[in-house]
Short mmCIF file of C-alpha atoms in Angstrom, two decimals:
data_model
loop_
_atom_site.label_atom_id
_atom_site.label_comp_id
_atom_site.label_asym_id
_atom_site.label_seq_id
_atom_site.Cartn_x
_atom_site.Cartn_y
_atom_site.Cartn_z
CA UNK A 186 45.91 -13.21 15.72
CA UNK A 187 45.15 -9.86 17.40
CA UNK A 188 46.02 -8.06 14.18
CA UNK A 189 43.57 -10.23 12.24
CA UNK A 190 40.91 -9.67 14.88
CA UNK A 191 41.47 -5.92 14.74
CA UNK A 192 41.15 -5.95 10.96
CA UNK A 193 37.88 -7.88 11.16
CA UNK A 194 36.56 -5.45 13.78
CA UNK A 195 37.55 -2.47 11.61
CA UNK A 196 35.83 -4.01 8.59
CA UNK A 197 32.66 -4.59 10.58
CA UNK A 198 32.69 -1.02 11.87
CA UNK A 199 33.21 0.28 8.32
CA UNK A 200 30.27 -1.80 7.04
CA UNK A 201 28.12 -0.59 9.94
CA UNK A 202 29.00 3.07 9.24
CA UNK A 203 28.30 2.55 5.54
CA UNK A 204 24.92 1.01 6.33
CA UNK A 205 24.00 3.89 8.63
CA UNK A 206 25.06 6.38 5.97
CA UNK A 207 22.87 4.70 3.31
CA UNK A 208 19.93 4.62 5.72
CA UNK A 209 20.47 8.24 6.76
CA UNK A 210 20.58 9.52 3.17
CA UNK A 211 17.50 7.50 2.31
CA UNK A 212 15.54 8.84 5.29
CA UNK A 213 16.60 12.41 4.54
CA UNK A 214 15.42 12.08 0.93
CA UNK A 215 11.94 10.71 1.70
CA UNK A 216 11.35 12.86 4.78
CA UNK A 217 12.28 15.92 2.70
CA UNK A 218 9.32 15.16 0.44
CA UNK A 219 7.12 14.55 3.46
CA UNK A 220 7.94 18.08 4.65
CA UNK A 221 7.59 19.56 1.15
CA UNK A 222 4.38 17.83 0.02
CA UNK A 223 2.73 16.75 3.24
CA UNK A 224 -0.31 14.52 2.74
CA UNK A 225 -2.17 14.22 -0.58
CA UNK A 226 -5.62 12.69 -0.96
CA UNK A 227 -5.68 10.58 -4.15
CA UNK A 228 -8.84 10.02 -6.18
CA UNK A 229 -9.06 6.52 -4.63
CA UNK A 230 -8.39 7.65 -1.05
CA UNK A 231 -12.01 7.66 0.14
CA UNK A 232 -12.61 4.08 -1.01
CA UNK A 233 -9.62 2.94 1.08
CA UNK A 234 -10.72 4.98 4.09
CA UNK A 235 -14.25 3.53 3.93
CA UNK A 236 -13.01 -0.01 3.25
CA UNK A 237 -15.10 -0.33 0.08
CA UNK A 238 -16.17 -3.79 -1.05
CA UNK A 239 -13.76 -3.63 -3.98
CA UNK A 240 -10.66 -2.95 -1.88
CA UNK A 241 -8.21 -5.58 -0.67
CA UNK A 242 -7.85 -5.63 3.12
CA UNK A 243 -4.31 -4.57 4.01
CA UNK A 244 -4.32 -0.84 3.26
CA UNK A 245 -7.85 -0.10 4.62
CA UNK A 246 -6.92 -2.07 7.76
CA UNK A 247 -3.78 0.04 8.27
CA UNK A 248 -5.83 3.23 7.88
CA UNK A 249 -8.45 1.92 10.32
CA UNK A 250 -5.81 1.01 12.92
CA UNK A 251 -4.03 4.36 12.64
CA UNK A 252 -7.34 6.22 12.86
CA UNK A 253 -8.11 4.41 16.12
CA UNK A 254 -4.65 5.19 17.49
CA UNK A 255 -4.23 8.83 16.41
CA UNK A 256 -7.73 10.15 15.73
CA UNK A 257 -9.44 11.56 12.65
CA UNK A 258 -7.47 14.81 12.54
CA UNK A 259 -3.98 13.29 12.54
CA UNK A 260 -3.99 9.71 11.30
CA UNK A 261 -3.65 10.47 7.58
CA UNK A 262 -0.49 12.51 8.21
CA UNK A 263 0.87 9.69 10.37
CA UNK A 264 0.06 7.26 7.54
CA UNK A 265 2.06 9.33 5.05
CA UNK A 266 4.96 9.71 7.50
CA UNK A 267 5.10 5.94 8.00
CA UNK A 268 4.87 5.39 4.24
CA UNK A 269 7.86 7.69 3.69
CA UNK A 270 9.86 5.86 6.36
CA UNK A 271 8.87 2.49 4.85
CA UNK A 272 9.97 3.64 1.38
CA UNK A 273 13.29 4.79 2.87
CA UNK A 274 13.79 1.43 4.57
CA UNK A 275 13.11 -0.46 1.33
CA UNK A 276 15.58 1.75 -0.57
CA UNK A 277 18.19 1.25 2.15
CA UNK A 278 17.62 -2.52 2.30
CA UNK A 279 17.97 -3.04 -1.47
CA UNK A 280 21.11 -0.88 -1.63
CA UNK A 281 22.68 -2.48 1.43
CA UNK A 282 22.08 -6.09 0.36
CA UNK A 283 23.45 -5.50 -3.14
CA UNK A 284 26.46 -3.62 -1.77
CA UNK A 285 27.30 -6.53 0.54
CA UNK A 286 26.56 -9.22 -2.07
CA UNK A 287 28.69 -7.77 -4.85
CA UNK A 288 31.29 -5.89 -2.73
CA UNK A 289 30.38 -2.57 -4.29
CA UNK A 290 32.35 0.61 -3.82
CA UNK A 291 31.03 3.99 -2.74
CA UNK A 292 30.40 5.11 -6.32
CA UNK A 293 28.28 2.04 -7.16
CA UNK A 294 26.36 2.34 -3.90
CA UNK A 295 25.59 5.99 -4.71
CA UNK A 296 24.42 5.01 -8.21
CA UNK A 297 22.09 2.26 -6.95
CA UNK A 298 20.57 4.50 -4.29
CA UNK A 299 20.44 7.37 -6.77
CA UNK A 300 18.53 5.26 -9.31
CA UNK A 301 15.80 4.66 -6.75
CA UNK A 302 15.65 8.37 -5.88
CA UNK A 303 15.55 9.27 -9.59
CA UNK A 304 12.45 7.11 -10.14
CA UNK A 305 10.70 8.89 -7.27
CA UNK A 306 11.61 12.27 -8.77
CA UNK A 307 10.45 11.10 -12.19
CA UNK A 308 7.04 10.24 -10.75
CA UNK A 309 6.95 13.49 -8.79
CA UNK A 310 7.79 15.81 -11.68
CA UNK A 311 7.70 14.12 -15.10
CA UNK A 312 4.37 12.40 -14.36
CA UNK A 313 2.95 15.79 -13.30
CA UNK A 314 1.86 14.58 -9.86
CA UNK A 315 1.40 16.83 -6.85
CA UNK A 316 3.40 14.50 -4.65
CA UNK A 317 5.34 11.24 -4.54
CA UNK A 318 3.42 7.99 -4.14
CA UNK A 319 4.52 7.64 -0.53
CA UNK A 320 2.94 11.05 0.17
CA UNK A 321 -0.44 9.95 -1.15
CA UNK A 322 -3.30 8.11 0.52
CA UNK A 323 -3.34 5.19 -1.90
CA UNK A 324 -2.13 1.62 -1.76
CA UNK A 325 0.96 2.37 -3.88
CA UNK A 326 2.34 4.04 -0.76
CA UNK A 327 3.00 0.60 0.71
CA UNK A 328 2.82 -1.72 -2.32
CA UNK A 329 5.86 -0.22 -4.10
CA UNK A 330 8.29 -0.74 -1.19
CA UNK A 331 6.64 -4.10 -0.43
CA UNK A 332 7.29 -5.19 -4.01
CA UNK A 333 10.95 -4.16 -3.87
CA UNK A 334 11.41 -6.11 -0.63
CA UNK A 335 9.56 -9.10 -2.14
CA UNK A 336 11.93 -9.24 -5.13
CA UNK A 337 14.92 -8.80 -2.81
CA UNK A 338 13.90 -11.70 -0.54
CA UNK A 339 13.21 -13.87 -3.60
CA UNK A 340 16.70 -13.09 -4.92
CA UNK A 341 18.31 -13.90 -1.59
CA UNK A 342 16.59 -17.28 -1.58
CA UNK A 343 17.91 -18.02 -5.06
CA UNK A 344 21.42 -16.84 -4.14
CA UNK A 345 21.71 -18.61 -0.78
CA UNK A 346 19.16 -21.49 -1.09
CA UNK A 347 18.18 -20.72 2.54
CA UNK A 348 14.56 -21.37 3.47
CA UNK A 349 14.21 -18.28 5.66
CA UNK A 350 14.25 -16.13 2.52
CA UNK A 351 11.62 -18.39 0.94
CA UNK A 352 9.41 -17.81 3.98
CA UNK A 353 9.91 -14.03 3.79
CA UNK A 354 9.22 -13.86 0.06
CA UNK A 355 6.03 -15.90 0.60
CA UNK A 356 4.85 -13.64 3.42
CA UNK A 357 5.53 -10.54 1.34
CA UNK A 358 3.65 -12.11 -1.58
CA UNK A 359 0.64 -12.59 0.71
CA UNK A 360 0.85 -8.96 1.84
CA UNK A 361 1.02 -7.76 -1.77
CA UNK A 362 -1.97 -9.84 -2.88
CA UNK A 363 -3.89 -8.41 0.09
CA UNK A 364 -2.96 -4.87 -1.00
CA UNK A 365 -3.89 -4.61 -4.68
CA UNK A 366 -5.61 -6.76 -7.31
CA UNK A 367 -2.69 -6.06 -9.63
CA UNK A 368 -0.37 -7.84 -7.21
CA UNK A 369 -1.74 -11.23 -8.19
CA UNK A 370 1.16 -10.94 -10.64
CA UNK A 371 3.46 -12.13 -7.82
CA UNK A 372 2.08 -15.65 -8.33
CA UNK A 373 3.34 -16.07 -11.93
CA UNK A 374 6.57 -14.32 -10.89
CA UNK A 375 7.13 -16.91 -8.17
CA UNK A 376 6.03 -19.82 -10.34
CA UNK A 377 8.21 -18.92 -13.32
CA UNK A 378 11.17 -18.02 -11.12
CA UNK A 379 11.12 -21.30 -9.22
CA UNK A 380 10.73 -23.36 -12.38
CA UNK A 381 13.53 -21.39 -14.09
CA UNK A 382 15.76 -21.69 -11.04
CA UNK A 383 15.37 -25.44 -11.16
CA UNK A 384 16.98 -25.38 -14.60
CA UNK A 385 19.48 -22.50 -14.35
CA UNK A 386 20.53 -22.81 -10.69
CA UNK A 387 19.83 -26.56 -10.27
CA UNK A 388 17.85 -26.00 -7.07
CA UNK A 389 17.06 -29.67 -6.59
CA UNK A 390 13.75 -31.53 -6.59
CA UNK A 391 12.89 -30.99 -2.92
CA UNK A 392 13.54 -27.25 -2.96
CA UNK A 393 11.53 -26.82 -6.17
CA UNK A 394 8.63 -28.81 -4.71
CA UNK A 395 8.66 -26.81 -1.46
CA UNK A 396 8.93 -23.57 -3.46
CA UNK A 397 5.93 -24.47 -5.62
CA UNK A 398 3.93 -25.42 -2.52
CA UNK A 399 4.73 -21.96 -1.09
CA UNK A 400 3.10 -20.38 -4.16
CA UNK A 401 -0.11 -22.34 -3.55
CA UNK A 402 0.06 -21.44 0.15
CA UNK A 403 0.50 -17.74 -0.65
CA UNK A 404 -2.60 -17.70 -2.86
CA UNK A 405 -4.70 -19.72 -0.41
CA UNK A 406 -3.75 -17.67 2.65
CA UNK A 407 -4.31 -14.38 0.82
CA UNK A 408 -7.78 -15.49 -0.29
CA UNK A 409 -8.58 -16.57 3.25
CA UNK A 410 -7.52 -13.14 4.56
CA UNK A 411 -9.74 -11.45 1.95
CA UNK A 412 -12.78 -13.46 3.01
CA UNK A 413 -12.14 -12.91 6.72
CA UNK A 414 -11.74 -9.17 6.16
CA UNK A 415 -15.09 -8.90 4.41
CA UNK A 416 -16.71 -10.93 7.18
CA UNK A 417 -15.27 -8.48 9.73
CA UNK A 418 -16.20 -5.39 7.69
CA UNK A 419 -19.46 -6.39 6.05
CA UNK A 420 -20.66 -9.40 8.02
CA UNK A 421 -20.31 -11.91 5.18
CA UNK A 422 -17.64 -14.22 3.81
CA UNK A 423 -17.02 -12.85 0.31
CA UNK A 424 -14.07 -11.94 -1.87
CA UNK A 425 -13.41 -8.28 -2.79
CA UNK A 426 -15.77 -7.15 -5.54
CA UNK A 427 -14.95 -5.75 -8.98
CA UNK A 428 -12.42 -8.48 -9.70
CA UNK A 429 -13.84 -8.78 -13.20
CA UNK A 430 -14.31 -5.06 -13.84
CA UNK A 431 -11.09 -4.77 -15.83
CA UNK A 432 -12.02 -7.53 -18.25
CA UNK A 433 -15.60 -6.27 -18.52
CA UNK A 434 -14.48 -2.74 -19.40
CA UNK A 435 -12.06 -4.11 -21.99
CA UNK A 436 -14.83 -6.28 -23.48
CA UNK A 437 -17.26 -3.34 -23.58
CA UNK A 438 -14.65 -1.09 -25.17
CA UNK A 439 -13.85 -3.75 -27.78
CA UNK A 440 -17.44 -4.78 -28.61
CA UNK A 441 -19.82 -3.75 -31.36
CA UNK A 442 -23.55 -3.22 -30.86
CA UNK A 443 -24.17 -6.44 -32.80
CA UNK A 444 -22.16 -8.35 -30.18
CA UNK A 445 -24.45 -7.10 -27.42
CA UNK A 446 -27.60 -7.79 -29.43
CA UNK A 447 -26.58 -11.43 -29.97
CA UNK A 448 -26.65 -12.25 -26.22
CA UNK A 449 -29.39 -14.80 -25.54
CA UNK A 450 -30.43 -13.72 -22.03
CA UNK A 451 -32.94 -10.94 -22.67
CA UNK A 452 -32.33 -8.92 -19.51
CA UNK A 453 -28.54 -9.10 -19.86
CA UNK A 454 -28.85 -8.27 -23.56
CA UNK A 455 -30.90 -5.16 -22.79
CA UNK A 456 -28.29 -4.02 -20.24
CA UNK A 457 -25.35 -4.62 -22.60
CA UNK A 458 -27.11 -2.92 -25.53
CA UNK A 459 -27.72 0.13 -23.33
CA UNK A 460 -24.08 0.29 -22.20
CA UNK A 461 -22.48 -0.41 -25.61
CA UNK A 462 -24.82 2.09 -27.32
CA UNK A 463 -23.82 4.82 -24.88
CA UNK A 464 -20.13 3.95 -25.29
CA UNK A 465 -20.42 4.27 -29.06
CA UNK A 466 -22.48 7.48 -28.85
CA UNK A 467 -19.84 9.00 -26.56
CA UNK A 468 -17.03 7.85 -28.90
CA UNK A 469 -15.40 5.84 -26.12
CA UNK A 470 -15.31 2.70 -28.30
CA UNK A 471 -12.27 1.22 -30.05
CA UNK A 472 -13.83 2.35 -33.35
CA UNK A 473 -12.83 5.91 -32.58
CA UNK A 474 -9.15 5.14 -31.94
CA UNK A 475 -7.16 6.43 -34.90
CA UNK A 476 -3.57 5.63 -35.76
CA UNK A 477 -1.44 2.72 -34.62
CA UNK A 478 -0.82 0.71 -31.45
CA UNK A 479 0.25 3.63 -29.29
CA UNK A 480 -2.80 5.67 -30.30
CA UNK A 481 -5.09 2.74 -29.52
CA UNK A 482 -3.51 2.31 -26.08
CA UNK A 483 -3.83 6.05 -25.38
CA UNK A 484 -7.46 6.10 -26.51
CA UNK A 485 -8.29 3.08 -24.35
CA UNK A 486 -6.52 4.60 -21.35
CA UNK A 487 -8.23 7.97 -21.80
CA UNK A 488 -11.68 6.38 -21.91
CA UNK A 489 -11.30 3.48 -19.45
CA UNK A 490 -12.49 5.37 -16.36
CA UNK A 491 -15.24 7.10 -18.36
CA UNK A 492 -16.62 3.73 -19.47
CA UNK A 493 -16.39 2.31 -15.96
CA UNK A 494 -17.69 5.20 -13.85
CA UNK A 495 -19.86 7.21 -16.23
CA UNK A 496 -21.46 4.47 -18.31
CA UNK A 497 -21.12 0.85 -17.11
CA UNK A 498 -21.53 1.02 -13.33
CA UNK A 499 -24.38 3.58 -13.27
CA UNK A 500 -26.31 1.30 -15.65
CA UNK A 501 -25.41 -1.83 -13.67
CA UNK A 502 -26.46 -0.32 -10.33
CA UNK A 503 -29.71 0.96 -11.85
CA UNK A 504 -30.35 -2.58 -13.07
CA UNK A 505 -29.58 -4.00 -9.62
CA UNK A 506 -31.77 -1.36 -7.95
CA UNK A 507 -34.75 -2.57 -9.94
CA UNK A 508 -34.33 -5.99 -8.32
CA UNK A 509 -35.16 -4.39 -4.95
CA UNK A 510 -32.44 -6.20 -3.03
CA UNK A 511 -32.55 -5.39 0.69
CA UNK A 512 -28.94 -5.50 1.88
CA UNK A 513 -25.87 -3.66 0.60
CA UNK A 514 -24.04 -7.01 0.48
CA UNK A 515 -26.68 -8.45 -1.85
CA UNK A 516 -26.54 -5.39 -4.11
CA UNK A 517 -22.74 -5.55 -4.37
CA UNK A 518 -22.77 -9.28 -5.09
CA UNK A 519 -25.51 -8.84 -7.70
CA UNK A 520 -23.54 -6.06 -9.42
CA UNK A 521 -20.41 -8.21 -9.30
CA UNK A 522 -22.26 -11.15 -10.86
CA UNK A 523 -23.52 -8.90 -13.66
CA UNK A 524 -20.01 -7.62 -14.41
CA UNK A 525 -18.75 -11.19 -14.57
CA UNK A 526 -21.60 -12.16 -16.93
CA UNK A 527 -20.92 -9.17 -19.20
CA UNK A 528 -17.30 -10.06 -19.89
CA UNK A 529 -18.02 -13.79 -20.20
CA UNK A 530 -20.74 -13.14 -22.80
CA UNK A 531 -18.94 -10.43 -24.75
CA UNK A 532 -15.38 -11.80 -24.75
CA UNK A 533 -16.01 -14.72 -27.17
CA UNK A 534 -17.51 -12.21 -29.61
CA UNK A 535 -14.92 -9.46 -29.27
CA UNK A 536 -11.75 -11.38 -28.42
CA UNK A 537 -9.85 -10.26 -31.52
CA UNK A 538 -10.36 -6.59 -30.64
CA UNK A 539 -9.56 -7.32 -26.99
CA UNK A 540 -6.32 -9.03 -28.05
CA UNK A 541 -5.38 -5.99 -30.15
CA UNK A 542 -6.08 -3.67 -27.20
CA UNK A 543 -4.12 -5.92 -24.83
CA UNK A 544 -1.15 -6.08 -27.22
CA UNK A 545 -1.01 -2.29 -27.57
CA UNK A 546 -1.29 -1.99 -23.79
CA UNK A 547 1.59 -4.38 -23.27
CA UNK A 548 3.76 -2.38 -25.64
CA UNK A 549 2.91 0.80 -23.76
CA UNK A 550 3.46 -0.95 -20.44
CA UNK A 551 6.95 -2.06 -21.43
CA UNK A 552 7.81 1.46 -22.60
CA UNK A 553 6.46 2.99 -19.37
CA UNK A 554 8.56 0.52 -17.37
CA UNK A 555 11.76 1.56 -19.14
CA UNK A 556 11.01 5.27 -19.58
CA UNK A 557 7.89 6.59 -21.30
CA UNK A 558 5.65 5.52 -24.17
CA UNK A 559 6.66 8.36 -26.44
CA UNK A 560 7.79 8.69 -30.05
CA UNK A 561 10.82 10.64 -28.75
CA UNK A 562 11.91 7.67 -26.64
CA UNK A 563 10.93 4.89 -29.07
CA UNK A 564 14.48 3.91 -30.02
CA UNK A 565 15.78 4.37 -26.49
CA UNK A 566 13.22 1.84 -25.16
CA UNK A 567 14.09 -0.67 -27.88
CA UNK A 568 17.85 -0.30 -27.45
CA UNK A 569 17.60 -0.54 -23.66
CA UNK A 570 15.69 -3.84 -23.88
CA UNK A 571 18.06 -5.22 -26.52
CA UNK A 572 21.14 -4.31 -24.48
CA UNK A 573 19.60 -5.76 -21.30
CA UNK A 574 18.76 -9.04 -23.07
CA UNK A 575 22.14 -9.12 -24.84
CA UNK A 576 24.11 -8.81 -21.59
CA UNK A 577 22.06 -11.60 -19.99
CA UNK A 578 22.56 -13.91 -22.98
CA UNK A 579 26.32 -13.15 -23.01
CA UNK A 580 26.63 -14.05 -19.33
CA UNK A 581 24.65 -17.27 -19.77
CA UNK A 582 26.69 -18.41 -22.79
CA UNK A 583 30.01 -17.53 -21.11
CA UNK A 584 28.83 -18.85 -17.72
CA UNK A 585 29.89 -15.64 -15.96
CA UNK A 586 28.35 -13.37 -13.29
CA UNK A 587 25.73 -15.98 -12.35
CA UNK A 588 24.30 -14.06 -9.39
CA UNK A 589 23.92 -10.80 -11.34
CA UNK A 590 22.44 -12.71 -14.27
CA UNK A 591 20.03 -14.42 -11.89
CA UNK A 592 18.93 -11.02 -10.60
CA UNK A 593 18.50 -9.63 -14.12
CA UNK A 594 16.44 -12.67 -15.16
CA UNK A 595 14.15 -12.46 -12.12
CA UNK A 596 13.51 -8.78 -12.81
CA UNK A 597 12.87 -9.59 -16.48
CA UNK A 598 10.27 -12.14 -15.34
CA UNK A 599 8.75 -9.53 -13.00
CA UNK A 600 8.56 -6.98 -15.81
CA UNK A 601 6.95 -9.54 -18.13
CA UNK A 602 4.40 -10.56 -15.50
CA UNK A 603 3.49 -6.95 -14.72
CA UNK A 604 3.31 -5.91 -18.38
CA UNK A 605 1.14 -8.94 -19.15
CA UNK A 606 -1.15 -8.52 -16.15
CA UNK A 607 -1.71 -4.80 -16.70
CA UNK A 608 -1.92 -5.14 -20.47
CA UNK A 609 -4.72 -7.68 -20.30
CA UNK A 610 -6.71 -6.08 -17.49
CA UNK A 611 -6.33 -2.29 -17.49
CA UNK A 612 -4.50 0.59 -19.19
CA UNK A 613 -0.73 0.78 -18.74
CA UNK A 614 -0.22 4.15 -17.06
CA UNK A 615 3.03 4.86 -15.19
CA UNK A 616 1.33 4.32 -11.83
CA UNK A 617 0.84 0.61 -12.64
CA UNK A 618 4.25 0.11 -14.23
CA UNK A 619 6.47 1.88 -11.70
CA UNK A 620 7.13 -1.23 -9.57
CA UNK A 621 9.91 -2.58 -11.77
CA UNK A 622 11.45 0.68 -13.02
CA UNK A 623 14.06 1.08 -10.22
CA UNK A 624 14.78 -2.64 -10.26
CA UNK A 625 15.44 -2.93 -13.99
CA UNK A 626 17.80 0.07 -13.93
CA UNK A 627 19.66 -1.33 -10.92
CA UNK A 628 19.99 -4.67 -12.73
CA UNK A 629 21.17 -2.92 -15.89
CA UNK A 630 23.78 -1.00 -13.90
CA UNK A 631 25.09 -4.22 -12.33
CA UNK A 632 25.20 -5.96 -15.72
CA UNK A 633 27.25 -3.09 -17.16
CA UNK A 634 29.38 -2.83 -14.01
CA UNK A 635 30.29 -6.54 -14.19
CA UNK A 636 30.99 -6.28 -17.93
CA UNK A 637 33.35 -3.31 -17.47
CA UNK A 638 35.04 -5.07 -14.54
CA UNK A 639 35.66 -8.10 -16.77
CA UNK A 640 37.25 -5.99 -19.47
CA UNK A 641 39.54 -4.28 -17.00
CA UNK A 642 40.67 -7.64 -15.60
CA UNK A 643 41.40 -8.91 -19.11
CA UNK A 644 43.70 -5.95 -19.71
#
């Protein structure tokens, strides 16, 4: 009995030492980049600092709180330090949970942690950035680790069927929705995962019903937080603005002058004709994209910000200014209403071009999730996706490695949701696709690891 107790105690101490080692390596890695790169102001930093109408509440609120605690001269550096520590904790947590779940050895643990480090280095060097995301004043500094933890808690709920993980995944979903517009993708991820789990894992009617209710609760609570934040910041219950900007820019990019001229409302027609004419004169329109899908996606991405900031919004705010609205709230709401009207009027006329743009964006988004949308990596991206899908199908047909297959399927759903969301709404640059890159490579490693382990056991 004492011998057994001693063995259990030794095992626990070994697991504890392993966990501390993973955490220590993770902290050393991210804090190294904090020392090397310090704090970087992104192009969007000022809008987060000022709590602009278009920003979701979580990141501006964190900046506001840290500014009150540490003062104007220090708080941005404290923000970056905390972001680096948070990224380290997310890396440690994912590695530790997977190591415990699948009884991984030192080599596999090093690979899983190394994959996450490699993605950071890829963003730091291959994407030609001045710093890592956690070193920048932008919402990716918290949304990337939040997303990794969200997927991890979702997986633990599916593996264990314990409600505490459902609660955590729901809370993290709320935090993500309150961080970035893009993170509305967590809702289809949750919905599709719970419905799929009902079939593949046989969750049971009650658990599926409670899970689906948690999706509705996540959306409702997040929207309530958004409205309360704007009431606190701007004195009015309103959702963040520019929710329709992405669709409006896509519609403007995909429209012809004849589409704008066919709008019935005279004032809106005049505004759209002005914007579309300038887009065509500047060669920002889809008409000037030569080549195939990749070229179209690159052309759209290169001109997206130019359409939004140099053409569309200056014209929209000039239009709103002529209405002589008194308050800033009224001006922002009027501009938001115009943007919504633009895409609703233009989309039925330009939907075929918009679909073509969205399809090319999705292709680029999938490539940028796996590696890079490049002719050099074309076959690599295709073969990676085929191998990933093939290993999942093999496991399902042979009814093997259910937990690893579950993980791979959830990440495939997450990739699909992100690729679809970004493809429809904005251009698929690496910054928007990076959320699933470490996860899909970790899942691929575990699929291959389980396959090789099977073959060795057969021998």
